[in-house]
Amino acid sequence: MTAAIIDGKAHAAALVDRVRVAVPAFAAARGRMPGLAVVLVGDDPASHVYVRNKLARTATAGMRSIEHRLPSSVAEADLLALVAALNADDAVDGILVQLPLPPHIDSAKVLVAVDPGKDVDGFHPVNAGRLATGLPGLVPCTPSGCLILVKAVAGDLGGADALVVGRSNIVGKPMAALLTAASATVTLAHSRTRDLADHVRRADVVVAAVGVPEVIRGDWLKPEAVVIDVGMNRVANPDGTTRLVGDVAFAEALPVARAITPVPGGVGPMTIACLLRNTLLAAHARAGLPAPVTL
Ligand code: GUN
């Protein structure tokens, strides 16, 4: 048997479509479209690509996006002033400050300045605390997208052994919280984990978000494991060109796993789709409207 390749683009397109279909009811109730403000500081090429994709998708879903570009030399106080203005703008439902920020800016200070009700990245400590304690809130986009893909393949996760590799605030920790809430038995491995292969061998579900090219080998996997690869690592080919690879050795995993996400085309598209969903959810919550049942 060879693993099913999980089509993240198709799952993402279906979710964007559900968002798009739900937008007109909000617009009719509030007399305006849901609005997402994206703040991009500096010239990081990867960030520019991500932001361009996010803005294009927002339009596809029928929502309004507002882009704010600031030079890498911007003072922290000026960035905080922009965030305060976006917090106060009633037509802005979601605020996303693209990371990484330049080193002279304290990212944590900027993230806590965002109104938690508009924190569509789910990075504010209030939203992290809500997720950790099972309260409703805005959930980080990448782990939300991973959970949708895992459930699409594995169904009910009750009692499943799930391994998350990587303990970032953006992916690893919220992923572990979501899998725990879904009743999986969760292990959170990281750079100091002693025998990673041993943990991988026991896992029914592996979510790799560690940023090390192909660190998880195919022969470590439990037969029929579901593998979600969040890694996006650019590596050199022998001829000098480059290619993107994940944190899992994809070709080795194919004959072992039940299903696996490709890189690219797996988790990436889901992140943007979940951002749009969060924007629409934030818009409803801010307006005191119930969330659309289809989301
Ligand atoms: N940089 C890389 N991924 C992300 C993300 O999901 N949100 C933000 N704000 N910045 C990022």
XYZ file of N, CA and C in Angstrom, residues 26-182:
471
model
N -23.612 38.008 6.687
C -23.007 38.989 7.594
C -23.137 40.393 7.012
N -22.820 40.501 5.720
C -22.861 41.815 5.070
C -24.279 42.401 5.128
N -25.293 41.516 4.956
C -26.677 41.995 5.010
C -27.026 42.463 6.424
N -26.539 41.718 7.436
C -26.879 42.069 8.820
C -26.168 43.344 9.272
N -24.954 43.567 8.791
C -24.140 44.668 9.317
C -23.967 45.829 8.334
N -24.365 45.630 7.097
C -24.215 46.706 6.126
C -22.794 46.945 5.692
N -21.938 45.966 5.891
C -20.544 46.085 5.430
C -19.937 44.695 5.321
N -18.820 44.624 4.581
C -18.117 43.344 4.461
C -17.233 43.131 5.694
N -16.929 41.860 6.024
C -15.920 41.631 7.050
C -14.572 42.179 6.560
N -13.782 42.744 7.454
C -12.522 43.382 7.055
C -11.316 42.796 7.783
N -10.280 42.531 7.015
C -9.018 42.019 7.577
C -7.910 43.031 7.305
N -7.231 43.484 8.349
C -6.075 44.385 8.191
C -4.798 43.569 8.325
N -3.923 43.704 7.337
C -2.648 42.987 7.368
C -1.519 44.014 7.442
N -0.663 43.845 8.429
C 0.445 44.781 8.629
C 1.746 44.066 8.277
N 2.461 44.644 7.326
C 3.718 44.040 6.868
C 4.847 45.044 7.100
N 5.818 44.632 7.875
C 6.942 45.527 8.198
C 8.199 45.002 7.505
N 8.844 45.862 6.715
C 10.148 45.502 6.144
C 10.041 44.780 4.820
N 11.146 44.143 4.417
C 11.286 43.621 3.044
C 11.510 42.111 2.987
N 11.202 41.373 4.042
C 11.448 39.933 4.005
C 10.694 39.320 2.818
N 11.418 38.711 1.848
C 10.740 38.242 0.626
C 9.666 37.194 0.917
N 9.936 36.276 1.833
C 8.946 35.236 2.126
C 7.681 35.876 2.704
N 7.849 36.859 3.584
C 6.683 37.526 4.180
C 5.853 38.222 3.109
N 6.535 38.829 2.130
C 5.807 39.494 1.050
C 4.960 38.490 0.271
N 5.523 37.314 0.009
C 4.765 36.279 -0.718
C 3.560 35.840 0.112
N 3.787 35.560 1.403
C 2.679 35.115 2.266
C 1.566 36.152 2.288
N 1.962 37.429 2.464
C 0.951 38.488 2.597
C 0.181 38.657 1.283
N 0.899 38.586 0.159
C 0.218 38.699 -1.134
C -0.838 37.600 -1.259
N -0.461 36.371 -0.885
C -1.411 35.252 -0.965
C -2.604 35.467 -0.033
N -2.324 35.965 1.164
C -3.411 36.174 2.130
C -4.397 37.216 1.588
N -3.855 38.303 1.036
C -4.728 39.376 0.529
C -5.547 38.882 -0.667
N -4.923 38.112 -1.557
C -5.639 37.616 -2.739
C -6.782 36.700 -2.309
N -6.511 35.834 -1.328
C -7.528 34.901 -0.859
C -8.676 35.608 -0.163
N -8.347 36.683 0.556
C -9.394 37.438 1.247
C -10.406 37.953 0.229
N -9.894 38.454 -0.900
C -10.780 38.961 -1.955
C -11.613 37.822 -2.539
N -10.982 36.659 -2.737
C -11.707 35.487 -3.264
C -12.908 35.150 -2.390
N -12.724 35.306 -1.081
C -13.805 34.951 -0.148
C -14.835 36.064 -0.025
N -14.652 37.149 -0.760
C -15.635 38.234 -0.727
C -15.492 39.152 0.472
N -14.287 39.166 1.059
C -14.084 40.042 2.219
C -13.150 41.193 1.840
N -13.163 42.214 2.708
C -12.344 43.394 2.436
C -10.992 43.218 3.126
N -9.918 43.547 2.444
C -8.627 43.529 3.135
C -7.989 44.904 3.042
N -7.251 45.235 4.083
C -6.590 46.525 4.162
C -5.117 46.221 4.443
N -4.241 46.652 3.546
C -2.818 46.346 3.728
C -2.097 47.584 4.246
N -1.283 47.400 5.260
C -0.436 48.491 5.768
C 1.011 48.033 5.669
N 1.780 48.724 4.843
C 3.211 48.407 4.715
C 4.024 49.464 5.428
N 4.942 49.006 6.256
C 5.801 49.938 6.991
C 7.261 49.588 6.702
N 8.131 50.585 6.686
C 9.545 50.290 6.425
C 10.172 49.544 7.606
N 11.241 48.792 7.337
C 11.875 48.027 8.424
C 12.431 48.946 9.505
N 12.608 50.230 9.161
C 13.142 51.195 10.139
C 12.039 51.749 11.059
N 10.789 51.306 10.892
C 9.688 51.920 11.664
C 9.956 51.797 13.172
N 9.615 52.851 13.898
C 9.782 52.806 15.352
C 8.696 51.917 15.955
N 9.055 51.211 17.012
C 8.091 50.341 17.693
C 6.834 51.126 18.090
N 7.034 52.350 18.560
C 5.893 53.178 19.001
C 4.945 53.452 17.837
N 5.498 53.630 16.634
C 4.634 53.910 15.478
C 3.840 52.663 15.085
N 4.481 51.509 15.169
C 3.760 50.266 14.882
C 2.646 50.056 15.919
N 2.957 50.311 17.185
C 1.939 50.164 18.238
C 0.789 51.150 18.027
N 1.115 52.336 17.521
C 0.065 53.336 17.247
C -0.844 52.859 16.121
N -0.258 52.224 15.098
C -1.077 51.679 14.011
C -1.998 50.582 14.545
N -1.449 49.688 15.367
C -2.279 48.616 15.935
C -3.425 49.217 16.752
N -3.141 50.258 17.516
C -4.189 50.904 18.329
C -5.278 51.493 17.426
N -4.846 52.080 16.305
C -5.833 52.665 15.378
C -6.699 51.563 14.759
N -6.091 50.430 14.431
C -6.860 49.316 13.853
C -7.797 48.713 14.901
N -7.334 48.647 16.147
C -8.221 48.173 17.235
C -9.476 49.041 17.320
N -9.276 50.346 17.116
C -10.381 51.301 17.304
C -11.284 51.403 16.071
N -10.856 50.852 14.951
C -11.607 50.980 13.696
C -12.685 49.890 13.635
N -13.945 50.299 13.708
C -15.027 49.312 13.792
C -15.152 48.457 12.533
N -14.653 48.958 11.398
C -14.769 48.199 10.140
C -13.675 47.135 10.010
N -12.754 47.121 10.956
C -11.687 46.108 10.949
C -12.069 45.000 11.934
N -12.265 43.784 11.403
C -12.623 42.643 12.250
C -11.411 41.812 12.641
N -10.410 41.791 11.762
C -9.226 40.983 12.016
C -7.967 41.799 11.798
N -6.983 41.586 12.669
C -5.685 42.267 12.526
C -4.610 41.194 12.515
N -3.786 41.218 11.472
C -2.674 40.268 11.382
C -1.383 41.063 11.202
N -0.472 40.922 12.130
C 0.847 41.543 11.998
C 1.787 40.431 11.545
N 2.251 40.524 10.312
C 3.069 39.441 9.760
C 4.397 39.339 10.516
N 4.766 38.127 10.874
C 6.038 37.854 11.544
C 7.006 37.247 10.534
N 8.294 37.384 10.670
C 8.994 38.028 11.784
C 9.022 39.549 11.647
N 9.129 40.225 12.804
C 9.313 41.675 12.828
C 10.809 41.970 12.929
N 11.232 43.161 12.517
C 12.660 43.480 12.624
C 13.139 43.371 14.076
N 14.426 43.096 14.258
C 14.932 42.794 15.607
C 14.770 43.930 16.628
N 14.669 45.179 16.169
C 14.543 46.260 17.157
C 13.111 46.385 17.697
N 12.210 45.566 17.160
C 10.818 45.613 17.644
C 10.529 44.380 18.504
N 9.903 44.614 19.642
C 9.563 43.538 20.568
C 8.244 42.900 20.102
N 8.366 41.731 19.445
C 7.175 41.095 18.855
C 6.102 40.818 19.911
N 6.522 40.367 21.079
C 5.550 40.019 22.119
C 4.730 41.246 22.506
N 5.396 42.398 22.558
C 4.711 43.645 22.914
C 3.667 44.005 21.848
N 4.015 43.759 20.585
C 3.082 44.073 19.490
C 1.900 43.101 19.527
N 2.180 41.816 19.744
C 1.099 40.823 19.714
C 0.096 41.052 20.846
N 0.575 41.472 22.018
C -0.391 41.709 23.113
C -1.138 43.023 22.920
N -0.654 43.871 22.005
C -1.349 45.139 21.760
C -2.594 44.932 20.891
N -2.654 43.803 20.166
C -3.810 43.534 19.299
C -5.024 43.176 20.171
N -6.165 43.784 19.874
C -7.416 43.443 20.553
C -7.653 41.927 20.412
N -7.763 41.179 21.526
C -7.944 39.721 21.407
C -9.142 39.330 20.535
N -10.158 40.170 20.474
C -11.327 39.886 19.642
C -11.048 40.021 18.152
N -9.937 40.695 17.807
C -9.550 40.868 16.400
C -8.296 40.070 16.050
N -7.846 39.250 17.020
C -6.563 38.548 16.893
C -6.730 37.281 16.042
N -6.865 37.477 14.722
C -7.175 36.345 13.835
C -6.017 35.351 13.708
N -4.828 35.735 14.170
C -3.714 34.782 14.238
C -3.828 33.880 15.475
N -4.607 34.315 16.446
C -4.717 33.553 17.702
C -3.444 33.569 18.525
N -2.635 34.601 18.359
C -1.332 34.646 19.049
C -1.383 35.380 20.387
N -2.464 36.122 20.649
C -2.541 36.877 21.902
C -2.616 35.896 23.081
N -1.926 36.209 24.194
C -1.975 35.295 25.345
C -3.394 35.016 25.833
N -4.303 35.960 25.658
C -5.698 35.698 26.051
C -6.274 34.561 25.219
N -6.016 34.577 23.909
C -6.527 33.489 23.065
C -5.784 32.180 23.321
N -4.466 32.266 23.582
C -3.715 31.046 23.928
C -4.278 30.444 25.208
N -4.603 31.303 26.183
C -5.168 30.828 27.450
C -6.558 30.236 27.257
N -7.339 30.863 26.383
C -8.675 30.331 26.099
C -8.585 28.936 25.484
N -7.651 28.779 24.538
C -7.475 27.456 23.916
C -7.036 26.430 24.968
N -6.095 26.836 25.804
C -5.564 25.899 26.806
C -6.619 25.486 27.822
N -7.607 26.367 28.071
C -8.604 26.064 29.102
C -9.954 25.664 28.523
N -10.008 25.513 27.196
C -11.245 25.021 26.578
C -12.323 26.068 26.433
N -11.962 27.355 26.500
C -12.945 28.427 26.282
C -12.962 28.810 24.817
N -14.099 29.332 24.328
C -14.117 29.767 22.928
C -13.181 30.952 22.715
N -12.533 30.990 21.585
C -11.605 32.078 21.271
C -11.101 31.890 19.861
N -10.171 32.733 19.457
C -9.587 32.602 18.118
C -8.369 31.687 18.207
N -8.351 30.665 17.352
C -7.334 29.603 17.409
C -6.320 29.826 16.283
N -5.012 29.646 16.553
C -4.013 29.844 15.491
C -4.330 29.028 14.229
N -4.034 29.652 13.094
C -4.525 29.137 11.810
C -3.857 27.831 11.379
N -2.544 27.737 11.510
C -1.872 26.533 11.013
C -2.319 25.283 11.778
N -2.316 25.294 13.117
C -2.807 24.086 13.794
C -4.283 23.804 13.528
N -5.109 24.853 13.380
C -6.531 24.602 13.031
C -6.615 23.846 11.722
N -5.818 24.296 10.741
C -5.824 23.652 9.431
C -5.338 22.219 9.512
N -4.297 21.992 10.326
C -3.784 20.620 10.497
C -4.864 19.714 11.084
N -5.596 20.232 12.067
C -6.622 19.395 12.713
C -7.716 19.015 11.721
N -8.098 19.967 10.869
C -9.116 19.665 9.848
C -8.625 18.518 8.957
N -7.358 18.580 8.549
C -6.814 17.531 7.672
C -6.736 16.189 8.401
N -6.274 16.214 9.652
C -6.170 14.955 10.418
C -7.544 14.317 10.551
N -8.537 15.132 10.921
C -9.882 14.578 11.131
C -10.476 14.062 9.827
N -10.144 14.722 8.713
C -10.677 14.276 7.422
C -10.186 12.868 7.099
N -8.984 12.546 7.549
C -8.403 11.231 7.231
C -8.665 10.219 8.340
N -8.499 10.658 9.589
C -8.504 9.718 10.711
C -9.844 9.673 11.437
N -10.723 10.648 11.170
C -12.008 10.657 11.881
C -11.820 10.973 13.351
N -12.514 10.203 14.201
C -12.464 10.440 15.646
C -11.067 10.142 16.180
N -10.507 11.084 16.936
C -9.142 10.912 17.451
C -9.119 10.383 18.877
N -10.284 10.046 19.416
C -10.368 9.583 20.805
C -9.404 8.427 21.055
N -8.483 8.625 21.992
C -7.538 7.567 22.375
C -6.366 7.381 21.431
N -6.347 8.083 20.309
C -5.224 7.926 19.366
C -3.949 8.500 19.989
N -2.823 7.888 19.676
C -1.528 8.432 20.112
C -1.071 9.454 19.091
N -0.991 10.722 19.519
C -0.589 11.801 18.611
C 0.740 12.374 19.075
N 1.622 12.586 18.122
C 2.920 13.185 18.420
C 3.034 14.503 17.679
N 3.336 15.569 18.418
C 3.613 16.869 17.817
C 5.110 17.098 17.973
N 5.773 17.401 16.870
C 7.217 17.644 16.941
C 7.443 19.139 16.720
N 7.910 19.815 17.755
C 8.100 21.270 17.692
C 7.194 21.948 18.709
N 7.755 22.866 19.497
C 6.982 23.476 20.602
C 6.808 24.976 20.431
N 6.678 25.439 19.191
C 6.485 26.882 18.982
C 5.117 27.319 19.475
N 5.015 28.623 19.782
C 3.713 29.180 20.173
C 2.751 29.219 18.993
N 3.306 29.256 17.774
C 2.477 29.417 16.575
C 1.876 28.090 16.135
N 2.639 27.008 16.270
C 2.144 25.711 15.784
C 2.143 24.641 16.893
N 3.308 24.300 17.412
C 3.435 23.116 18.260
C 2.527 23.136 19.483
N 2.624 24.224 20.269
C 1.840 24.242 21.516
C 0.334 24.285 21.248
N -0.155 25.170 20.350
C -1.607 25.113 20.096
C -2.051 23.798 19.449
N -1.182 23.188 18.632
C -1.525 21.894 18.015
C -1.743 20.849 19.100
N -0.835 20.827 20.082
C -0.967 19.865 21.188
C -2.268 20.117 21.945
N -2.620 21.397 22.123
C -3.867 21.719 22.840
C -5.085 21.239 22.050
N -5.071 21.445 20.738
C -6.215 21.033 19.908
C -6.368 19.518 19.895
N -5.242 18.805 19.780
C -5.305 17.342 19.755
C -5.766 16.807 21.114
N -5.332 17.468 22.186
C -5.780 17.078 23.529
C -7.291 17.277 23.644
N -7.763 18.426 23.144
C -9.204 18.702 23.196
C -9.988 17.691 22.367
N -9.321 17.124 21.336
C -9.974 16.104 20.498
C -9.807 14.699 21.090
